[in-house]
Amino acid sequence: MRDLISEILQTISNNKLRTALTGLAVSWGVFMLIVLLSMARGVTNSFEDNMASGSQANLSVWGGMTSKPYHGNRTGRRIDLKERDMTLLEDEHPQYVKEVTSIIYGNSGNITAGTKSVSSSYQGVYPSYVTGISSIDIVAGRNINDNDMAQKAKVILLPAEYARQLFPPGGEAALGKRVNCNGLSFKVVGVTEGRWSRNVFIPFTTARMMSTDKDQLGSITVGLQNVSSEADGLEAEEGVRNTLAQIHEFDPKDESALWINNRFTQSLQGATAMSMLNLGVWVLGILTLLTGVVGISNIMFVSVRERTHEIGIRRAIGAKPRSILTQILAESVAITVLFGYIGIVLGTVVAQVISMVIGEVDFLKNPTVSIAIAFEVTAVLVLAGALAGLFPALKALKVKPVEALRYE
């Protein structure tokens, strides 16, 4: 082993400039691979974080406007979702409908506390919406509960920003206080915080009591079960559309009559896109790395040619072909891994700097490489080094001892 290391160092020292220039190509290829992988990891982390915030196995449904005549009904007819729709969806599709909930959108107005006020509308929701479907966290207090729903309680959840404005400094200070909303007094039972949300929530039943139309819904959310593939999600969406089309008498193929956001299929498509992104980064990085691998291979060809006489002597005194092959491959792998690790270190440092500079942004979260990725890149380097030395090593094995001894 000591002799092998000595020979590797001698090969590098005999071709310092050529080795350095070729190694630079390897370092650059690995550096770009690490940086690209860290950026891809940041995008993937952001996607996974968004998908993890709230349940993805659901359909959100809004009424629209018909664009086709159907069974004597005119074009341009407004489709309003009704409370009976929720029961029918549960009854007709028990195989994949887990739960049907709804949202009632209140009118815009002022929410006041003493002399302070904020301008906002409210949403009447089920308890499962806040903690299960939306990407909202309760940072103080509690969620709306079943008891609030049963009693049509006048309780309210305020976003953290509104809580700070109405009851400084906000948070716990807002709990138990009362606000005026649409002429009614509500007790603040919770404070919420969401990435893109500043919604005010009250119990669905309370919003129904306050609504002028006691049957109309703003939207319907269908929680799904027993779905595992994109085909399952599309089948569930089609079933919901067909049922509502039958109830409201519009063409099931009229997409503008009903708007459905299928979060389940979107999450699967997003995961596929992230996999393709990672694959594309690996392909691009490896192609960049190949330029350095070709250079390493050329160095080893030159090394074999310069040491033809030496190889002949070794073969003549009984050196086995395996030892020659091992030496050439070891030199190639050593040079590739040495300069590759320089690229890994520099790429990791740059990824850390980028992470610190940009901070936590929505589209790029924690863009750094993990230990697993470092091991994967190391495996690629070893494979690349072996590949670079393979053909020069095979050429060395073809050298006949007699011809090699005559070589000058």
Tab-separated table of N, CA, C and O in Angstrom, residues 3 13 38 65 130 155 194 206 218 224-225 241 356:
chain	number	residue	atom	x	y	z
A	3	ASP	N	3.903	1.559	-1.196
A	3	ASP	CA	4.499	1.698	-2.529
A	3	ASP	C	3.489	2.281	-3.515
A	3	ASP	O	3.835	3.110	-4.361
A	13	SER	N	3.414	14.423	-9.139
A	13	SER	CA	4.527	15.383	-9.115
A	13	SER	C	5.225	15.479	-10.459
A	13	SER	O	5.753	16.545	-10.809
A	38	SER	N	-27.761	21.567	-4.283
A	38	SER	CA	-28.232	22.318	-3.115
A	38	SER	C	-29.425	23.204	-3.484
A	38	SER	O	-30.383	23.312	-2.702
A	65	MET	N	-70.119	29.728	-13.626
A	65	MET	CA	-71.117	30.200	-14.565
A	65	MET	C	-71.141	29.251	-15.759
A	65	MET	O	-70.095	28.935	-16.321
A	130	VAL	N	-59.266	24.681	9.821
A	130	VAL	CA	-58.148	25.484	10.333
A	130	VAL	C	-56.911	24.624	10.556
A	130	VAL	O	-55.799	24.969	10.149
A	155	VAL	N	-67.605	33.108	18.840
A	155	VAL	CA	-66.166	33.104	19.110
A	155	VAL	C	-65.445	33.360	17.801
A	155	VAL	O	-65.981	33.101	16.714
A	194	GLY	N	-50.435	32.383	9.372
A	194	GLY	CA	-50.257	31.619	8.144
A	194	GLY	C	-49.338	32.359	7.206
A	194	GLY	O	-49.214	33.593	7.266
A	206	THR	N	-72.365	29.595	13.162
A	206	THR	CA	-72.586	31.002	13.508
A	206	THR	C	-72.689	31.843	12.240
A	206	THR	O	-73.550	32.723	12.131
A	218	GLY	N	-70.291	29.230	0.230
A	218	GLY	CA	-69.225	29.863	-0.550
A	218	GLY	C	-68.419	28.840	-1.320
A	218	GLY	O	-68.121	29.007	-2.499
A	224	LEU	N	-60.736	13.386	0.976
A	224	LEU	CA	-60.699	12.109	0.270
A	224	LEU	C	-60.089	11.004	1.132
A	224	LEU	O	-59.283	11.259	2.029
A	225	GLN	N	-60.464	9.782	0.814
A	225	GLN	CA	-59.890	8.602	1.435
A	225	GLN	C	-59.753	7.511	0.373
A	225	GLN	O	-60.370	7.578	-0.685
A	241	ARG	N	-67.935	16.055	-9.691
A	241	ARG	CA	-68.465	16.920	-10.747
A	241	ARG	C	-69.773	16.356	-11.313
A	241	ARG	O	-70.742	17.101	-11.524
A	356	MET	N	-27.386	31.527	3.939
A	356	MET	CA	-27.355	32.609	4.919
A	356	MET	C	-27.766	33.942	4.309
A	356	MET	O	-28.418	34.760	4.958
